[in-house]
Coordinates of C-alpha atoms in Angstrom, one line a residue:
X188 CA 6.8 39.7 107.3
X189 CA 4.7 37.4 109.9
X190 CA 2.2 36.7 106.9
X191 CA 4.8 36.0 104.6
X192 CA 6.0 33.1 108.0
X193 CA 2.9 32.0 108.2
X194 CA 2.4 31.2 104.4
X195 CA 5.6 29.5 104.4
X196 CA 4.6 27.3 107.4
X197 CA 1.4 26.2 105.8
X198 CA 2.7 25.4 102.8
X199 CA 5.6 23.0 104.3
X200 CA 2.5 21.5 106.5
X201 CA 0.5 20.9 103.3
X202 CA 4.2 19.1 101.0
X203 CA 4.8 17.0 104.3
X204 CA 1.5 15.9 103.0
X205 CA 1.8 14.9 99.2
X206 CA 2.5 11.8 97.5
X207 CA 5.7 12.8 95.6
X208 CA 5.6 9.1 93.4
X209 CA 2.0 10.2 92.1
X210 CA 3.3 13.8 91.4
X211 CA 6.0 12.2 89.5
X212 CA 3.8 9.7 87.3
X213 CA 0.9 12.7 86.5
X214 CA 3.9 15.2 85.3
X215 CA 5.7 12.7 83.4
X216 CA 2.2 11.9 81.6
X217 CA 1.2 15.8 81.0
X218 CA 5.0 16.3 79.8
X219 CA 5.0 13.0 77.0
X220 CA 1.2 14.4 75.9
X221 CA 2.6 17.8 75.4
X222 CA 5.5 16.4 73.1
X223 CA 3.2 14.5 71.0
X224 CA 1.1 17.6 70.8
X225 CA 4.3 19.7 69.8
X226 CA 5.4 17.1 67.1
X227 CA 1.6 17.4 65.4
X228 CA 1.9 21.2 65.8
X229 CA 5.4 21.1 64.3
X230 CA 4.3 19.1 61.2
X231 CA 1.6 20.7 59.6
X232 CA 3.6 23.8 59.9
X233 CA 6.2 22.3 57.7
X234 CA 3.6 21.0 55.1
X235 CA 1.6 24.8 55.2
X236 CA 5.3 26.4 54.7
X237 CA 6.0 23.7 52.0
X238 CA 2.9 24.4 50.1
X239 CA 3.6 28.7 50.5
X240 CA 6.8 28.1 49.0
X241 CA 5.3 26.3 46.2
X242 CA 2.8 28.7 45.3
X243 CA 5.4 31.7 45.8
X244 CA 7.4 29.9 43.3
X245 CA 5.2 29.3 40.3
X246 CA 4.1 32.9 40.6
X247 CA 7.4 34.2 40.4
X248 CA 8.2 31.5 37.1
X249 CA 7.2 34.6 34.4
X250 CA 4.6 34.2 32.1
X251 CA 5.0 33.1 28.0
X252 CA 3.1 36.1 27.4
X253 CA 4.5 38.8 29.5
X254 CA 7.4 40.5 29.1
X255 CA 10.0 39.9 31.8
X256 CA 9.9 42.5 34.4
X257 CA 13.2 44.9 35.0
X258 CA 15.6 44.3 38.3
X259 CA 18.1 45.4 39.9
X260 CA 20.4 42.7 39.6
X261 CA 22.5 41.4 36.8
X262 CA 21.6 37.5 37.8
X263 CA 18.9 35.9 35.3
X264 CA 17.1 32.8 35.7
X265 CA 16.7 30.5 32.6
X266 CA 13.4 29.6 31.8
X267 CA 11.9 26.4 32.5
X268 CA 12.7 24.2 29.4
X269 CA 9.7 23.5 27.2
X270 CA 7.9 19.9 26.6
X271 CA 9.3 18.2 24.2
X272 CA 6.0 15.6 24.2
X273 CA 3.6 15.4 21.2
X274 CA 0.3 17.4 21.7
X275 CA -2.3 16.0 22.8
X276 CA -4.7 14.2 19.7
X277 CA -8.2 15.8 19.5
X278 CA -10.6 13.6 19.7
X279 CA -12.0 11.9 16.9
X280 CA -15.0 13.5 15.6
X281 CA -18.2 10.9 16.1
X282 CA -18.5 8.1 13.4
X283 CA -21.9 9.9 12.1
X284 CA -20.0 12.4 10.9
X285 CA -17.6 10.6 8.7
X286 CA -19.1 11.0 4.5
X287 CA -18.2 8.2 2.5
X288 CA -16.2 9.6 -0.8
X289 CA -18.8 9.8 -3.6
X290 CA -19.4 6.8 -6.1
X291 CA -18.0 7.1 -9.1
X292 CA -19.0 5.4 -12.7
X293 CA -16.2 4.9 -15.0
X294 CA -16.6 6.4 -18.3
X295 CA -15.1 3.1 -19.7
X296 CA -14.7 -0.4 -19.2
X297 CA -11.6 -1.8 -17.4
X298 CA -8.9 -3.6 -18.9
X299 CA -8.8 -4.7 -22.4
X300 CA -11.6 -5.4 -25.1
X301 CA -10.2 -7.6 -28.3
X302 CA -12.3 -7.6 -31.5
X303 CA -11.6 -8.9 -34.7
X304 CA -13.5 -7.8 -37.7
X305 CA -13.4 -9.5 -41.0
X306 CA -14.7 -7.8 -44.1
X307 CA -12.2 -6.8 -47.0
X308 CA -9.5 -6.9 -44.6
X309 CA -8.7 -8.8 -41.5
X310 CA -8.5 -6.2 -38.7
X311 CA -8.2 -6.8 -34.6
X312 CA -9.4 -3.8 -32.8
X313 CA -8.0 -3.7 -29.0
X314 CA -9.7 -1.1 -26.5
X315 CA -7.7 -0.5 -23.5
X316 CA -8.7 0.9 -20.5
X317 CA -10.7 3.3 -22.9
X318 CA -7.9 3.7 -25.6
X319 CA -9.0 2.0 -28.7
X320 CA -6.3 0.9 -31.4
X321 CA -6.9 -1.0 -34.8
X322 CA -4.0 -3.2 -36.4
X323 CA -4.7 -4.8 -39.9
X324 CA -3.7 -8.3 -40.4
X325 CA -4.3 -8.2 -44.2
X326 CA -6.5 -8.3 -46.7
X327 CA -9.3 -11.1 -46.3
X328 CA -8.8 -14.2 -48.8
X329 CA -12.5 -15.6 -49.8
X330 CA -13.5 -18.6 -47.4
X331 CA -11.5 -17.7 -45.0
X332 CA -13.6 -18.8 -41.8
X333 CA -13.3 -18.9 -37.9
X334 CA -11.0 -16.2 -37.7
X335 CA -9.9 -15.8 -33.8
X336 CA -7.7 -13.6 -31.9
X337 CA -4.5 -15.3 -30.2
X338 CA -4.5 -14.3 -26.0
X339 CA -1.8 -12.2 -26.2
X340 CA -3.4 -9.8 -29.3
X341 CA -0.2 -10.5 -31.5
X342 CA -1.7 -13.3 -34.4
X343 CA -5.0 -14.5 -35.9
X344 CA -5.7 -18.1 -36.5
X345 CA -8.0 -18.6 -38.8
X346 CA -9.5 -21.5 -41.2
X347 CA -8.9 -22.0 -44.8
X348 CA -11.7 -24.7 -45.8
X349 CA -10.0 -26.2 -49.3
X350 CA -13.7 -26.9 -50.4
X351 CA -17.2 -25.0 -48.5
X352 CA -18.2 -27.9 -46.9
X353 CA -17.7 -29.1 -43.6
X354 CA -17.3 -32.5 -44.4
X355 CA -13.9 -31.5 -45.7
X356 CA -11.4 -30.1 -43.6
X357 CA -8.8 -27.0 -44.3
X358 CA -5.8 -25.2 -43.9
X359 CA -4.8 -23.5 -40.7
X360 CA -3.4 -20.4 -41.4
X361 CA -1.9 -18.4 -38.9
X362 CA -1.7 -14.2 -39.5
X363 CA 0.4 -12.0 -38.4
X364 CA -0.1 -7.7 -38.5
X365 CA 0.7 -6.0 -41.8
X366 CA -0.9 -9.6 -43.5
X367 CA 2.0 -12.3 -43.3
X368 CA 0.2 -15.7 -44.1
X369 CA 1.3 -19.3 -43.1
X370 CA -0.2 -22.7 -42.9
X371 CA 0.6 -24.3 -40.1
X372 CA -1.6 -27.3 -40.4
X373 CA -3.6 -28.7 -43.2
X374 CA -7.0 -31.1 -42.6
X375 CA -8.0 -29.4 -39.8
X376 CA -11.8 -29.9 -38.8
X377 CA -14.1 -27.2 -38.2
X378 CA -17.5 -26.4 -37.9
X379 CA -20.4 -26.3 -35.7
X380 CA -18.3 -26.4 -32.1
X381 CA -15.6 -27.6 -34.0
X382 CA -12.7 -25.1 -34.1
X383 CA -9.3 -24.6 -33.4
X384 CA -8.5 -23.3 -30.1
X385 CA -5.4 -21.2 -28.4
X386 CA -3.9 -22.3 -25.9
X387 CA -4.0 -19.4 -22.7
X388 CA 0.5 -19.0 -23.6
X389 CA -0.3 -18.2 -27.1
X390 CA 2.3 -20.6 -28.1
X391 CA -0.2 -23.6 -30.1
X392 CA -3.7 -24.5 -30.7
X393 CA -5.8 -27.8 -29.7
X394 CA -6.7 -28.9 -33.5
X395 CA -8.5 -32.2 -35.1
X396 CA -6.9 -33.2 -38.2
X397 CA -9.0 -35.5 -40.2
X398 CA -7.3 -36.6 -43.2
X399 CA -9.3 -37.3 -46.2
X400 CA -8.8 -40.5 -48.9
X401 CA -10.6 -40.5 -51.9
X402 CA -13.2 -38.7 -50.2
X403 CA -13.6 -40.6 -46.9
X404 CA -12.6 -39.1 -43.7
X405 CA -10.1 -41.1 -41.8
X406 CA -9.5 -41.7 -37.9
X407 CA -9.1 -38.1 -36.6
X408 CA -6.3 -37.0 -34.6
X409 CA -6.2 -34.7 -31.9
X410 CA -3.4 -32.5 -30.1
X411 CA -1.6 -29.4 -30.5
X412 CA 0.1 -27.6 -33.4
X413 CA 2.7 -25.0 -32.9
X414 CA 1.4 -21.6 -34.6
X415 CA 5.3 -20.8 -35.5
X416 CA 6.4 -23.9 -36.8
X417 CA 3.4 -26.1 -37.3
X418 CA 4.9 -29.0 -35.2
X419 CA 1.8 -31.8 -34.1
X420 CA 2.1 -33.1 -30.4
X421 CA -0.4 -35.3 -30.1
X422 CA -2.8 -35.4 -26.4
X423 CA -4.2 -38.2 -24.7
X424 CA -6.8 -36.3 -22.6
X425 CA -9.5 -35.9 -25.5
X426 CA -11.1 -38.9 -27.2
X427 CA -13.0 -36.8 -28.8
X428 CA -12.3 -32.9 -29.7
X429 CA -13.7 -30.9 -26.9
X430 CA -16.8 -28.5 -28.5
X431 CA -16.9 -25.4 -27.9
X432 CA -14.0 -25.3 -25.7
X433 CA -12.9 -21.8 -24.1
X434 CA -10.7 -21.0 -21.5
X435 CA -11.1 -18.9 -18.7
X436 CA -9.0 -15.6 -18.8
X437 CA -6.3 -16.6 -16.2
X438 CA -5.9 -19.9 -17.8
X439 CA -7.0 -21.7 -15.1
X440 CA -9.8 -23.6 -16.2
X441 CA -11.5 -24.8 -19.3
X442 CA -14.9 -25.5 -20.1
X443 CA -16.5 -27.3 -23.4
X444 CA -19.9 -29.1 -24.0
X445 CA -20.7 -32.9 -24.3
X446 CA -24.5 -32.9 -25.9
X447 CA -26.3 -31.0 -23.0
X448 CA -23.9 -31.1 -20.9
X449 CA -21.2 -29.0 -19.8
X450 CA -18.2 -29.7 -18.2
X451 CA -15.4 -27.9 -16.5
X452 CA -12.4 -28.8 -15.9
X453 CA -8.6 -27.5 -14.4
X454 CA -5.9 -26.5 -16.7
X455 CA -4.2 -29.9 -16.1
X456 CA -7.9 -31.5 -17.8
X457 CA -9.0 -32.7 -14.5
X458 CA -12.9 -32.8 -14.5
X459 CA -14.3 -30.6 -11.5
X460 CA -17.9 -30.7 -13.0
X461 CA -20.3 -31.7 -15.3
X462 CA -24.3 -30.1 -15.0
X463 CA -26.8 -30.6 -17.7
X464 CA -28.8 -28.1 -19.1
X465 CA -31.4 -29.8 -20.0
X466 CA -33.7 -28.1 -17.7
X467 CA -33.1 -24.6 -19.2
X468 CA -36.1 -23.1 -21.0
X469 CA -33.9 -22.5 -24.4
X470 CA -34.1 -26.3 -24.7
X471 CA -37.9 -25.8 -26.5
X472 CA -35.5 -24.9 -29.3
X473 CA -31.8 -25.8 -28.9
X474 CA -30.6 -26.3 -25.1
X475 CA -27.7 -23.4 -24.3
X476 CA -24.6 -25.5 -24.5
X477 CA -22.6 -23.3 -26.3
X478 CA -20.4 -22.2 -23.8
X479 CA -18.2 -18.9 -25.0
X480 CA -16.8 -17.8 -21.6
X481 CA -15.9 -19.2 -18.0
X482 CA -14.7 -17.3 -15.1
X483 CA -11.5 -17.5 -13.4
X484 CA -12.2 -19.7 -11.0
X485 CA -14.3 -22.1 -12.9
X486 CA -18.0 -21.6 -11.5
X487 CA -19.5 -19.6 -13.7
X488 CA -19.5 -20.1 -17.9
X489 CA -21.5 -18.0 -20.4
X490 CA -23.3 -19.6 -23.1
X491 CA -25.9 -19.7 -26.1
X492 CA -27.8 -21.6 -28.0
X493 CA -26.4 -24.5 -29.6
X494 CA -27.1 -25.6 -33.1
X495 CA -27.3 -28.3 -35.6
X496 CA -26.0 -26.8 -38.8
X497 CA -22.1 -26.3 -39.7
X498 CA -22.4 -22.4 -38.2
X499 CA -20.6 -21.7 -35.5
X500 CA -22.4 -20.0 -32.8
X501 CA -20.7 -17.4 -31.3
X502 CA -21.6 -14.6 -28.6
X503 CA -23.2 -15.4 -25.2
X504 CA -26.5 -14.5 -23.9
X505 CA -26.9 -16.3 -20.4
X506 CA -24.7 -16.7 -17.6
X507 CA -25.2 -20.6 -15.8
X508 CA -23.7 -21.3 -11.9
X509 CA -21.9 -24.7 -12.9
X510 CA -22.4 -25.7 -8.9
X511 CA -25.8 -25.7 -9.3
X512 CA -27.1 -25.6 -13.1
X513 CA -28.9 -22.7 -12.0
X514 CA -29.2 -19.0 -13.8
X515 CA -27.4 -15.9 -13.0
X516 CA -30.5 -12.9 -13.2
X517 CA -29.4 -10.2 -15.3
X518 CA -31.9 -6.6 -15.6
X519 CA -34.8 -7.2 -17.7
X520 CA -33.7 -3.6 -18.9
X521 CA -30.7 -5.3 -20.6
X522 CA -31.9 -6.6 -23.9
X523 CA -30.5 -7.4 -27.0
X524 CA -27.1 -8.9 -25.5
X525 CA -24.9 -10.3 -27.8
X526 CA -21.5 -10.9 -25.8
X527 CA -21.0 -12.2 -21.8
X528 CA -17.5 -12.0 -20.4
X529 CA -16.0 -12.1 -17.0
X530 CA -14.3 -9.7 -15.0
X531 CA -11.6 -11.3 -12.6
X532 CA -14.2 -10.8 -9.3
X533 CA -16.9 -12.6 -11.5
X534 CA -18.9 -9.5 -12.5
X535 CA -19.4 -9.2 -16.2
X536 CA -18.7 -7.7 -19.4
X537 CA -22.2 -7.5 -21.3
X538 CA -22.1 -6.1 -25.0
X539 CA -25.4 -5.1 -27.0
X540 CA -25.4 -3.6 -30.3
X541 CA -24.2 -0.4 -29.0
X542 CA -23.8 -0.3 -25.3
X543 CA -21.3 -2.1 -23.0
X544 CA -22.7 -2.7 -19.3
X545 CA -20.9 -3.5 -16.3
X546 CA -23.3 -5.9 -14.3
X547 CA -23.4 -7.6 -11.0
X548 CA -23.8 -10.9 -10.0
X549 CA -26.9 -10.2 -8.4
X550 CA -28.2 -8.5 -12.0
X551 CA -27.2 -4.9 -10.5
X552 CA -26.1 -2.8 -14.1
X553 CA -23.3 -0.7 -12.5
X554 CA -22.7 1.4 -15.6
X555 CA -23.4 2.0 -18.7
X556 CA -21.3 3.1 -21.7
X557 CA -21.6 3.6 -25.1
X558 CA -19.8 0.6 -27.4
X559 CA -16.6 2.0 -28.8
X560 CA -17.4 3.5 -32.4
X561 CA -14.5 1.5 -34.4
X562 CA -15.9 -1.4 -33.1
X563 CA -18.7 -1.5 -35.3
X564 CA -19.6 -4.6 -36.9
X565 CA -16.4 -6.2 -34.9
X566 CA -16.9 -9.4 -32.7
X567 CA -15.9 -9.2 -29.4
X568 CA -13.5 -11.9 -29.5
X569 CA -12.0 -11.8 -25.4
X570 CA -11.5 -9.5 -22.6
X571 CA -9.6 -9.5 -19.6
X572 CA -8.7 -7.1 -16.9
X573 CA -6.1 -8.9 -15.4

């Protein structure tokens, strides 16, 4: 009991003694570091409880392939609804791995082939996208001359000289399949690159009529004749008849010779160009003015040899760039060519005696096919693949 006084004394001696403002301020500072230290504590509890739950709950979502486990209560849980998002795209193999589709060569020539063949009969021999088909117009009547095939395969137009000279002119004679003849025009000029010409529609032919008077030719006229019912419409574009005039396939352009010169021209007869081809090696001989084809868009014509006698040349054996004069290269392995043509890209038709080539403008020979067997002793008279 006296120790427990004691004590007690001594301790009142020692709080008489202490500084009760600094007591204050030290355990208000421990108590505020405390709090903060409870509120950290407090958190990251929540977040660790948070992430349990989490866990807990996708191991207790049941698996797609495991069958739901048995419980003792009635009360299901429906299961989480499925993704109604596309799959994910797998990648896209490298480029190197991609194989281009194998090259084919066709085993014919695209579009449509027109021949015309004239021995005892008249007959036009079309080859379509590989399917040939031969119409007679007819049995041939002697001198008939320059027959040609109408764009649109349905007549022939053809000259009937009324004597076998070129100094006298003849009847135009238009046929029709099965033989029908009629004479649309009479003292129609022809020979050398003289001829009649269709028009791209079909409908008429460019024609010089030269009328003869006791055995003079008069002042020709030149313009169109209807090939139904033979009406003239006179032109003002030509002075003189346009030799060896062609058109190109689409009817765009036109193209004829002047001496050694070619020009070329729009539908409308607006000049584009004029090149010489004077410069041509053929000109040792006869210069290649000939022209028998032109391409759709007017820079490229095919042409031969021309000539001095009343024989028409026909056929094509050289390919000119009417921007430059210069020649378009074909394989030295393609010889014998009696035909040129153009396709609508400005690769070519090329006919030999018994092959048909498919050829580049760059000379590449693409493919090679055998000519069509009715087609023997036929001229190739146009083509188109439009």
């Amino acid at each position: 009991m006296n120790d427990l006084n004691q004590r007690l004394t001594t301790l009142a001696d020692e709080m008489a003694d202490t500084d009760y403002a600094a007591l204050r301020q030290r355990v208000d500072t421990t108590a505020r570091r405390l709090g903060y230290r409870r509120a950290a504590i407090t958190s990251v509890a929540a977040l660790a409880l948070a992430g349990v739950a989490a866990v807990g709950g996708v191991q207790m979502l049941p698996q797609s392939n495991q069958a739901p486990q048995p419980g003792g209560s009635a009360t299901t849980t429906a299961p989480p609804t499925p993704s109604t998002s596309a799959p994910a795209t797998p990648p896209s193999p490298p480029a190197t791995q991609a194989r281009p589709p194998a090259a084919t060569t066709p085993d014919h020539v695209p579009g449509r082939l027109v021949y015309v063949r004239v021995g005892a009969e008249i007959e036009v021999i079309t080859v379509t996208d590989g399917v040939t088909k031969t119409t007679s117009f007819g049995a041939r009547v002697l001198g008939d001359r320059l027959a040609t095939v109408s764009p649109d395969g349905t007549m022939v137009a053809l000259v009937h000289p009324t004597k076998d000279l070129t100094e006298y002119p003849g009847d135009l004679v238009v046929v029709r399949p099965g033989g029908a003849r009629k004479v649309v025009a009479r003292d129609v000029a022809w020979g050398g690159g003289v001829a009649p010409v269709w028009t791209p529609d079909s409908r008429r032919l460019l024609v010089s009529i030269t009328e003869m008077r006791d055995g003079a030719a008069g002042a020709p006229r030149i313009g169109y004749v209807d090939a139904t019912s033979g009406g003239f419409t006179g032109q003002d574009l030509y002075k003189d008849f346009p030799h060896y005039l062609t058109w190109s396939a689409n009817g765009s352009f036109r193209a004829h010779a002047e001496d050694r010169t070619i020009m070329v021209a729009r539908a409308d007869g607006t000049v584009v160009r004029r090149f010489s081809v004077a410069g041509q090696p053929e000109c040792d001989r006869e210069c290649p003015y000939a022209v028998q084809s032109i391409s759709d868009d007017g820079r490229y014509v095919a042409t031969a040899i021309g000539n001095t006698d009343p024989t028409r040349v026909i056929g094509a054996t050289i390919v000119l760039d009417t921007t430059n004069g210069r020649r378009v290269a074909i394989a030295t392995s393609v010889t014998g060519i009696r035909e040129i043509f153009f396709r609508a890209d400005n690769s070519l038709v090329v006919q030999t005696d018994d092959k048909l080539r498919l050829v580049t403008l760059d000379g590449k020979v693409t493919a090679t096919l055998d000519r069509p067997h009715p087609t023997n002793q036929a001229n190739l008279d146009r083509y188109t693949d439009r």
